[in-house]
PDB file of C-alpha atoms in Angstrom:
ATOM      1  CA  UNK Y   1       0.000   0.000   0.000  1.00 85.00           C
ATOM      2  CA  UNK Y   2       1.523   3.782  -0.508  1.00 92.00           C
ATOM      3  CA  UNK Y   3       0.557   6.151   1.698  1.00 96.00           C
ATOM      4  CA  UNK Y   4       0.694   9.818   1.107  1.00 97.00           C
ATOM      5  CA  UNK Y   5       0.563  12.459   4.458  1.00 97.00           C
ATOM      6  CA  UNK Y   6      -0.690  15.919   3.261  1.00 97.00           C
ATOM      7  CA  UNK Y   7      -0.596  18.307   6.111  1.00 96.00           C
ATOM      8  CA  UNK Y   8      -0.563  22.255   6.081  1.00 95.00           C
ATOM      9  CA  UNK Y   9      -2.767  25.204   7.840  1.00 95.00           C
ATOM     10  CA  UNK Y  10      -6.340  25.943   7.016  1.00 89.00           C
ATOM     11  CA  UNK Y  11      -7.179  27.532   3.820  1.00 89.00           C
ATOM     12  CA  UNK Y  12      -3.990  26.262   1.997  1.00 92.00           C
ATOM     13  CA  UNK Y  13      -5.990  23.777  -0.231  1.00 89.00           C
ATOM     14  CA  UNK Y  14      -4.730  20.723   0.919  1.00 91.00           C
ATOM     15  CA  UNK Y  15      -8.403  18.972   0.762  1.00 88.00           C
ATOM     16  CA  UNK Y  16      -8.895  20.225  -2.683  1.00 90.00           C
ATOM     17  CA  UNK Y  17      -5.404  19.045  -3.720  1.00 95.00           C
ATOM     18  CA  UNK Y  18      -5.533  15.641  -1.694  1.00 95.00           C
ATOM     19  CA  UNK Y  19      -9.237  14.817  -3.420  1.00 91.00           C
ATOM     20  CA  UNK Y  20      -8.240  15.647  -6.879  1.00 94.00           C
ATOM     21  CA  UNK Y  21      -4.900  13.403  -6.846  1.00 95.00           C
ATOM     22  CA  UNK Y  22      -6.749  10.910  -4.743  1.00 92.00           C
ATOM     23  CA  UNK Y  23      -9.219  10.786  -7.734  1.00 90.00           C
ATOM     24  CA  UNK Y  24      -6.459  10.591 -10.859  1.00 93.00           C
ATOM     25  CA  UNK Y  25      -4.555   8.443  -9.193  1.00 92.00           C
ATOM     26  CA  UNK Y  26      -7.427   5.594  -8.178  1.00 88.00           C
ATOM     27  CA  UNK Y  27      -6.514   6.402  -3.960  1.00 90.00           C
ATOM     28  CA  UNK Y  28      -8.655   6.833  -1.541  1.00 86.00           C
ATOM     29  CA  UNK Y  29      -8.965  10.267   0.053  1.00 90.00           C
ATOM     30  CA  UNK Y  30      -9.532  10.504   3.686  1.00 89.00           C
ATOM     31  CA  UNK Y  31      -9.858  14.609   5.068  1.00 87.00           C
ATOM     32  CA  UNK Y  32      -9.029  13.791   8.704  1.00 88.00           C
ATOM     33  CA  UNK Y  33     -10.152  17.464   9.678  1.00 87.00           C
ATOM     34  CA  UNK Y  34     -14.084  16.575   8.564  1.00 91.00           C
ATOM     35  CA  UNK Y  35     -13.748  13.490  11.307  1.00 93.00           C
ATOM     36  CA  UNK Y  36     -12.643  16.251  13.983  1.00 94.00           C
ATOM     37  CA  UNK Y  37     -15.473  18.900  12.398  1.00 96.00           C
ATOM     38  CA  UNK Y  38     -17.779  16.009  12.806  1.00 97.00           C
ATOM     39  CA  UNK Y  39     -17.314  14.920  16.595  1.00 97.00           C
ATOM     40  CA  UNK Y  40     -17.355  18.818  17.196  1.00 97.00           C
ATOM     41  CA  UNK Y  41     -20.716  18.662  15.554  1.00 97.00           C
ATOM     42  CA  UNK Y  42     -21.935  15.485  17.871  1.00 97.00           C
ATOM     43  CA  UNK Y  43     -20.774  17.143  20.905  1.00 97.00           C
ATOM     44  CA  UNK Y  44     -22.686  20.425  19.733  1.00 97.00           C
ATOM     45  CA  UNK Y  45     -25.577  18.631  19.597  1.00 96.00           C
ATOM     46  CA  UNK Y  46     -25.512  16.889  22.399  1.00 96.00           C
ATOM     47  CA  UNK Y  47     -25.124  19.897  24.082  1.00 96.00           C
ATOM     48  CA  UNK Y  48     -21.840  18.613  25.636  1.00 96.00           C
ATOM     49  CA  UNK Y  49     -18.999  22.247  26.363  1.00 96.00           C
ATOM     50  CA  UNK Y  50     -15.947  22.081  24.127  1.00 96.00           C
ATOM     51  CA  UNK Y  51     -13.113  22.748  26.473  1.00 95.00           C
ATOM     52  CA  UNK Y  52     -10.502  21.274  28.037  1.00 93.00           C
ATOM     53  CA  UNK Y  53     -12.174  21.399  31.754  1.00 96.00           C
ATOM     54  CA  UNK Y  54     -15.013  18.568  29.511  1.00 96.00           C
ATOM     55  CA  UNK Y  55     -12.316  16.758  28.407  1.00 96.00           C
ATOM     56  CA  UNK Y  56     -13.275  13.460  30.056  1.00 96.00           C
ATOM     57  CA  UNK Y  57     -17.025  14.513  29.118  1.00 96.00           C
ATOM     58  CA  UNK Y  58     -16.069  14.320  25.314  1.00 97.00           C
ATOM     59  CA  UNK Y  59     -14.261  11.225  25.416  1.00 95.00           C
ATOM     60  CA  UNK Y  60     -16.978   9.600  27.026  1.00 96.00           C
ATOM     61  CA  UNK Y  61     -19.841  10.318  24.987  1.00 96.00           C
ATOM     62  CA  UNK Y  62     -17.510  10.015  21.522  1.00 95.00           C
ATOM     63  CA  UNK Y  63     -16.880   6.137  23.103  1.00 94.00           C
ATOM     64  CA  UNK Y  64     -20.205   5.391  23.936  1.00 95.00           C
ATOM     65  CA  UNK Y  65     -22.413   7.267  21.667  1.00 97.00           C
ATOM     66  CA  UNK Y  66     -21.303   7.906  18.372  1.00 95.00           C
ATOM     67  CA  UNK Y  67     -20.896   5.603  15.585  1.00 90.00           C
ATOM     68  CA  UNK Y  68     -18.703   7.543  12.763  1.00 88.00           C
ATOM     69  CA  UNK Y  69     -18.297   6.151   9.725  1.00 84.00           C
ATOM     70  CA  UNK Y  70     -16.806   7.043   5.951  1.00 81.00           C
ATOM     71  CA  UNK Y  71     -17.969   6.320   2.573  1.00 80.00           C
ATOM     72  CA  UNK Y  72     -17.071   7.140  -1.082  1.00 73.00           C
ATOM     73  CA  UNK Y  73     -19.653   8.347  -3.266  1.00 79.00           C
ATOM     74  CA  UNK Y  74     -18.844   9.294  -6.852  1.00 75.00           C
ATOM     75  CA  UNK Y  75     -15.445   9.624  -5.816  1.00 66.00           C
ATOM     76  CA  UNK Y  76     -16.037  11.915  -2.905  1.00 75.00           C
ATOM     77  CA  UNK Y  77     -15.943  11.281   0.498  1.00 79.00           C
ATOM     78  CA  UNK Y  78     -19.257  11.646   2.606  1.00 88.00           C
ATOM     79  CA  UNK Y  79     -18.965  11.577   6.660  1.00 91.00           C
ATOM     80  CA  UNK Y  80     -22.032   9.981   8.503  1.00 94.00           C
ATOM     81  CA  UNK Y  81     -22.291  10.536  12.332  1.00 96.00           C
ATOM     82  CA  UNK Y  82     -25.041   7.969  13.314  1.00 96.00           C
ATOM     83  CA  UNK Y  83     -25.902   7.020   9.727  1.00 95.00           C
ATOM     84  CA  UNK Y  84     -26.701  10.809   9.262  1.00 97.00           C
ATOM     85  CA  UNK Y  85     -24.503  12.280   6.239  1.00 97.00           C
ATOM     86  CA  UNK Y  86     -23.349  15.216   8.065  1.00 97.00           C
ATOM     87  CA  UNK Y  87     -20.963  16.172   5.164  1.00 94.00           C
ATOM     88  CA  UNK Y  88     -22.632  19.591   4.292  1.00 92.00           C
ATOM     89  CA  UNK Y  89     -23.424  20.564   8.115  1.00 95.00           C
ATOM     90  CA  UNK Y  90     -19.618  20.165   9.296  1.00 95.00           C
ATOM     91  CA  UNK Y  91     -18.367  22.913   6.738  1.00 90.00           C
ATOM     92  CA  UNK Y  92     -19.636  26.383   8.571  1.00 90.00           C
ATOM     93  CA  UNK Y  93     -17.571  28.613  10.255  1.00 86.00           C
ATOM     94  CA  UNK Y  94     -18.997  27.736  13.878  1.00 91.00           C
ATOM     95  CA  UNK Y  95     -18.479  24.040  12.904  1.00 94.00           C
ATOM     96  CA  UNK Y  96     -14.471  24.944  11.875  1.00 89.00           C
ATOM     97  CA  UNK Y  97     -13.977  26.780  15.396  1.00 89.00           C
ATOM     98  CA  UNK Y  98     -15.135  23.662  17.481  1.00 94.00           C
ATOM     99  CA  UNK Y  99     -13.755  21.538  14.883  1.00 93.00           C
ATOM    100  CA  UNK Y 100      -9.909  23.660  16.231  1.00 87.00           C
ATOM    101  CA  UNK Y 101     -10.829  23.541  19.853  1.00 92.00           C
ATOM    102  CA  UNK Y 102     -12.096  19.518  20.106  1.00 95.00           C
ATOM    103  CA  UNK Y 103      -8.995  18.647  18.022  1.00 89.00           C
ATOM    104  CA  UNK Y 104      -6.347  20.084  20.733  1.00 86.00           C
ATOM    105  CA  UNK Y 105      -8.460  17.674  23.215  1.00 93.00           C
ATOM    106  CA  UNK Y 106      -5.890  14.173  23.383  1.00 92.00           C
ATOM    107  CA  UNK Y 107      -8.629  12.250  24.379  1.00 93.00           C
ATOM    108  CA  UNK Y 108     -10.249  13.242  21.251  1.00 94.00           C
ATOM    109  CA  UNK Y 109      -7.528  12.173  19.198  1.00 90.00           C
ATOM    110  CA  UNK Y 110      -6.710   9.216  20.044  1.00 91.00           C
ATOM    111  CA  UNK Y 111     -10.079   8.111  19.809  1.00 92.00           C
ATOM    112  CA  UNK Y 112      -9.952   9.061  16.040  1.00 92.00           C
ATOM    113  CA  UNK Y 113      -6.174   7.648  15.814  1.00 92.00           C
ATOM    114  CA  UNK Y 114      -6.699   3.836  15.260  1.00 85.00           C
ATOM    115  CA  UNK Y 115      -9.542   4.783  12.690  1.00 82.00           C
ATOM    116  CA  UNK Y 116      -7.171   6.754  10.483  1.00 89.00           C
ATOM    117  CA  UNK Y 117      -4.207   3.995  10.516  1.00 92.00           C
ATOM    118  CA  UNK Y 118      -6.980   1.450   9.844  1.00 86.00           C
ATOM    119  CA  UNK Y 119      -7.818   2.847   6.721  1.00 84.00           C
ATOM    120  CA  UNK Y 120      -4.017   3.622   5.524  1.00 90.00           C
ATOM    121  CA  UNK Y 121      -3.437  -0.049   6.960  1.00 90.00           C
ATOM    122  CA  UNK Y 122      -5.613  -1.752   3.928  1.00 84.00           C
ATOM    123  CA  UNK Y 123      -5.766   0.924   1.050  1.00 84.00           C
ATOM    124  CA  UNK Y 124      -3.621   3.285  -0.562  1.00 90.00           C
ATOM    125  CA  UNK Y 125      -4.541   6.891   0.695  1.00 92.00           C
ATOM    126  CA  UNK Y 126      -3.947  10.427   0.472  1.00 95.00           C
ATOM    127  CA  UNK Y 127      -4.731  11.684   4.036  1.00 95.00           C
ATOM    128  CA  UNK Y 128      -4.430  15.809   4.921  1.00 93.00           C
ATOM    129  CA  UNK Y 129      -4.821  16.559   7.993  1.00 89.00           C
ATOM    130  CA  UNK Y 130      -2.385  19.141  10.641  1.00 88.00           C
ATOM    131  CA  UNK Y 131       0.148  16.138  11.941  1.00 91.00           C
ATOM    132  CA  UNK Y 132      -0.473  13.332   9.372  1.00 95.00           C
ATOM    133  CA  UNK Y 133       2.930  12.984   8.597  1.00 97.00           C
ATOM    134  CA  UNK Y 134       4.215  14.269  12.513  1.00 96.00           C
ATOM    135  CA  UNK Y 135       1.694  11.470  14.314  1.00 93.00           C
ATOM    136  CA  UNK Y 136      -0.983   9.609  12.447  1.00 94.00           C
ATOM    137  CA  UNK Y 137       1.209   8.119   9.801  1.00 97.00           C
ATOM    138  CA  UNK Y 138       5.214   8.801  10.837  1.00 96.00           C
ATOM    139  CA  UNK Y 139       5.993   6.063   8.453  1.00 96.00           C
ATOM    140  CA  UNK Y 140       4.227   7.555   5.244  1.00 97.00           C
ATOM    141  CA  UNK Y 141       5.877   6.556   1.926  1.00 96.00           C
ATOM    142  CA  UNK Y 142       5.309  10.687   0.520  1.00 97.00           C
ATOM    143  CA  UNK Y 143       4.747  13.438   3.138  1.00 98.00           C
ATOM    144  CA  UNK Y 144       3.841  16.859   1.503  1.00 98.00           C
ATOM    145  CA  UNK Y 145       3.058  20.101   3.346  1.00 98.00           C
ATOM    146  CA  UNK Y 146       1.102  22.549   2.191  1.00 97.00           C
ATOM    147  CA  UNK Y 147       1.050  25.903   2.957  1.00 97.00           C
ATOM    148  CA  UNK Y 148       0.514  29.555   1.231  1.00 96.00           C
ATOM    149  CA  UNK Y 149       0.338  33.405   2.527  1.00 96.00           C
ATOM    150  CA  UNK Y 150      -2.547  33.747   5.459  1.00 97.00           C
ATOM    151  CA  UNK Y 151      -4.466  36.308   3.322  1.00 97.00           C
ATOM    152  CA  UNK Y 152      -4.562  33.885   0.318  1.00 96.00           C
ATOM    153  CA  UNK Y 153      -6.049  31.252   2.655  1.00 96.00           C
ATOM    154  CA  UNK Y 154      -8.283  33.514   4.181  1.00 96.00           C
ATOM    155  CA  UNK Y 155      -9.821  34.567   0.185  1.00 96.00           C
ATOM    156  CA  UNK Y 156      -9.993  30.843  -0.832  1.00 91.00           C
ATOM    157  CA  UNK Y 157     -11.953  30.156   2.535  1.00 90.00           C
ATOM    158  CA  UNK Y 158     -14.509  32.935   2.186  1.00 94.00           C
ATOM    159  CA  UNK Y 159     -15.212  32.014  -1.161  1.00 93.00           C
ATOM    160  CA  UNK Y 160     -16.137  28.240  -0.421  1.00 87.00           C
ATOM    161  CA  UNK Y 161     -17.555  29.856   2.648  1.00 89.00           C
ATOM    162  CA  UNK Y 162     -20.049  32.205   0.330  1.00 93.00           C
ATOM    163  CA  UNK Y 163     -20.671  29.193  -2.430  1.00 92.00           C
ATOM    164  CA  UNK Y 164     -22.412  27.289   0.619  1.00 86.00           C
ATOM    165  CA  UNK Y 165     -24.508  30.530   1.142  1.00 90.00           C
ATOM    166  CA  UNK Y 166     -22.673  31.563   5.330  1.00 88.00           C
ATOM    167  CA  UNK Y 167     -23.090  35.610   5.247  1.00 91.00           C
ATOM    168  CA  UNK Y 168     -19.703  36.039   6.851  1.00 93.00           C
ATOM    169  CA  UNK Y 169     -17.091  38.821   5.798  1.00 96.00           C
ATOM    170  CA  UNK Y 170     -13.230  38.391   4.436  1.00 97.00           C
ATOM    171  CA  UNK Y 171     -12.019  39.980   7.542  1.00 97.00           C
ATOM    172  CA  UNK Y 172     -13.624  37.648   9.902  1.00 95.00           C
ATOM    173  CA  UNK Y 173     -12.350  34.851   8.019  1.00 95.00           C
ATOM    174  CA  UNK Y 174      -9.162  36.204   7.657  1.00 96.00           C
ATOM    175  CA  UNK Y 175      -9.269  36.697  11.771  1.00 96.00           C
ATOM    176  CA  UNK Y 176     -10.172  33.098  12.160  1.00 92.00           C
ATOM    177  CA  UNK Y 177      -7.857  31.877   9.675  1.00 95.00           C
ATOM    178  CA  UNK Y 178      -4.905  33.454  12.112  1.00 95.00           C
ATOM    179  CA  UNK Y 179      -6.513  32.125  14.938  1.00 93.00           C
ATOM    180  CA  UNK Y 180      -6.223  28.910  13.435  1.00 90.00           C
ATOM    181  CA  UNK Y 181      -2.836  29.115  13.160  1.00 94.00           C
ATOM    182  CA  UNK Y 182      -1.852  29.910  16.474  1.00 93.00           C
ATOM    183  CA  UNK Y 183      -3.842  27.271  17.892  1.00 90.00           C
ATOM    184  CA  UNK Y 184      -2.956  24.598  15.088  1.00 90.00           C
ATOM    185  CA  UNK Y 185       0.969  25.579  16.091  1.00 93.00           C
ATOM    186  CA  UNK Y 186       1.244  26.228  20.046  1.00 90.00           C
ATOM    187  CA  UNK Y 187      -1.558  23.329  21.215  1.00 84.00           C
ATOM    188  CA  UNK Y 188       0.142  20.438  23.483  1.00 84.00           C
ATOM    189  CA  UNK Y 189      -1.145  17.911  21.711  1.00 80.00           C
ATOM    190  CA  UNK Y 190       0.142  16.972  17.745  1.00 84.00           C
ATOM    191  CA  UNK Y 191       0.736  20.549  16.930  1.00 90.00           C
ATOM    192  CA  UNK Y 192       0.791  21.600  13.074  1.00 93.00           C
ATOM    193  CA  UNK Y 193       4.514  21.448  12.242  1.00 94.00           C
ATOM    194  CA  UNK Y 194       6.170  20.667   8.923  1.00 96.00           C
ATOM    195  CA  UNK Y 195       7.685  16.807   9.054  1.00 96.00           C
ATOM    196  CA  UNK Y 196      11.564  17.115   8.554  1.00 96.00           C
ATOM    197  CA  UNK Y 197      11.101  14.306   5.687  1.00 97.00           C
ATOM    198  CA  UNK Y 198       7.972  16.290   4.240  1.00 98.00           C
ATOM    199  CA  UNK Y 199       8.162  18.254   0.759  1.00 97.00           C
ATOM    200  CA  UNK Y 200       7.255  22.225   1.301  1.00 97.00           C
ATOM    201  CA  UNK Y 201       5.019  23.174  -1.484  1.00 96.00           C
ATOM    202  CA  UNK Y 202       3.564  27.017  -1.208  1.00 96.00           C
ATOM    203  CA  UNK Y 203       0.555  27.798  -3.388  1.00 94.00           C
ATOM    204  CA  UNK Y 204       0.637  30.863  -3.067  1.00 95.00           C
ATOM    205  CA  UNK Y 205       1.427  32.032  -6.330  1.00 93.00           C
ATOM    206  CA  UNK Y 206       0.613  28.222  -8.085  1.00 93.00           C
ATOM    207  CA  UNK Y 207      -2.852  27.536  -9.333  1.00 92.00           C
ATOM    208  CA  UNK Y 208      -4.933  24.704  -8.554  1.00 95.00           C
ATOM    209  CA  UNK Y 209      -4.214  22.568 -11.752  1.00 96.00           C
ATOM    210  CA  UNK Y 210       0.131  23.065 -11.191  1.00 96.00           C
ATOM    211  CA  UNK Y 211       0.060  22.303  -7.665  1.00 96.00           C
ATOM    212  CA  UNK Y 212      -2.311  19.070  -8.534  1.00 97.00           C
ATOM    213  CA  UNK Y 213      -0.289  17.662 -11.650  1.00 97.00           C
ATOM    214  CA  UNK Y 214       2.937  18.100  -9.648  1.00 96.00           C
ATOM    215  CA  UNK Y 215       2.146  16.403  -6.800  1.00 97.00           C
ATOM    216  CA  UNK Y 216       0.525  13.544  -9.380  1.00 97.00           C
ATOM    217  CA  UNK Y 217       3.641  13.107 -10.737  1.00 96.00           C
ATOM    218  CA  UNK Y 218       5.488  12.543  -7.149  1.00 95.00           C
ATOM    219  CA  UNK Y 219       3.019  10.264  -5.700  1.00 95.00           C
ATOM    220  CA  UNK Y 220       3.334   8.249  -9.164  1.00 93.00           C
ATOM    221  CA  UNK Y 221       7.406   8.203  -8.815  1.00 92.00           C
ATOM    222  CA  UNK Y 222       7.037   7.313  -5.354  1.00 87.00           C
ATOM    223  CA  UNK Y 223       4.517   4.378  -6.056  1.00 79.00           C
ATOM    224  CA  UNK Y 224       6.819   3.383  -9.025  1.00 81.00           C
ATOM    225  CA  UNK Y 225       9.913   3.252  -6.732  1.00 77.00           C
ATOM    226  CA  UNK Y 226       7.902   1.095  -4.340  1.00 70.00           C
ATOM    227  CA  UNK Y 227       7.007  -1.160  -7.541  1.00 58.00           C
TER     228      UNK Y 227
END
């Protein structure tokens, strides 16, 4: 099996990226960050506080109470939280802020931990995440980080934001998109950090179709080497 660990901040269009090159090259795509978004969303509605002082609160209602499962439709991946296809509801701003404050929980991720090597284990992947290549898989064959300027993510994330029809502004993404950052870089727990074996690619100046076709053609050297 090859696996390929695509980390990098929010906004940098790893997801995009990951799905598109999952989807050329046959792989299965797994966005880590819509399982966090998605126990954020559980604990939401359960009414159960995201915070570190709930800690023990979270763990125990993700362990006995939800049931979170992936599938591949068309090519895409679809998230259900109790059979529910919660793909669509996970992707609003509120959703993204839990989704940052639930992830820096440790209980929280290693509950989603043996998932994530358990589908590398049997298939070959492309999985993005913040510490893929750093945690989840340290072994990965190709580890890629992607990154680009904080005012580039912030645009690309208020447009997807606006094409789902969330009346939110470019500086308030842009403010959240910073936050982000910090949090993703100083938690405890996994912080984002660039692998020391992982190739820096910056999109800032590279459109979608370059950065895509590039990393195509190292994932296919890389799964030619490994024959």
């Amino acid at each position: 099996m090859v696996n390929v660990a695509m980390d990098g901040p929010v906004g940098a269009g790893k997801s995009s990226v990951a799905r598109e090159c999952a989807r050329r090259l046959g792989f299965i795509y797994v966005d880590t960050g819509a399982l966090y978004r998605s126990c954020a969303l559980f604990c939401i509605n359960k009414g159960v506080e995201i915070s570190a002082d709930s800690e023990a609160a979270i763990a125990e209602v993700l362990e006995k109470e939800l049931t979170l499962t992936i599938d591949l439709i068309d090519g895409e991946q679809h998230v259900y939280v109790n059979g529910e296809d919660v793909s669509d509801k996970i992707r609003t701003l509120e959703i993204s802020k839990a989704a940052s404050a639930i992830s820096a929980l440790p209980a929280v991720r290693k509950y989603l931990l043996d998932t994530q090597r358990s589908i590398a284990a049997n298939n070959n992947v492309i999985m993005d995440g913040r510490d893929i290549g750093t945690v989840i898989l340290p072994n990965a064959d190709l580890k890629i980080f992607i990154t680009a300027k904080p005012e580039i993510r912030a645009k690309r994330r208020f447009d997807e934001l606006v094409a789902k029809g969330s009346n939110v502004t470019l500086g308030e993404v842009l403010v959240e998109v910073n936050r982000r950052d910090y949090n993703d870089t100083h938690r405890k727990e996994a912080p984002l950090k660039q692998a020391e074996d992982a190739i820096l690619i910056d999109t800032s100046d590279i459109d979608f179709e370059e950065t895509v076709s590039g990393i195509t053609d190292l994932i296919m050297a890389k799964y030619e080497t490994l024959g």
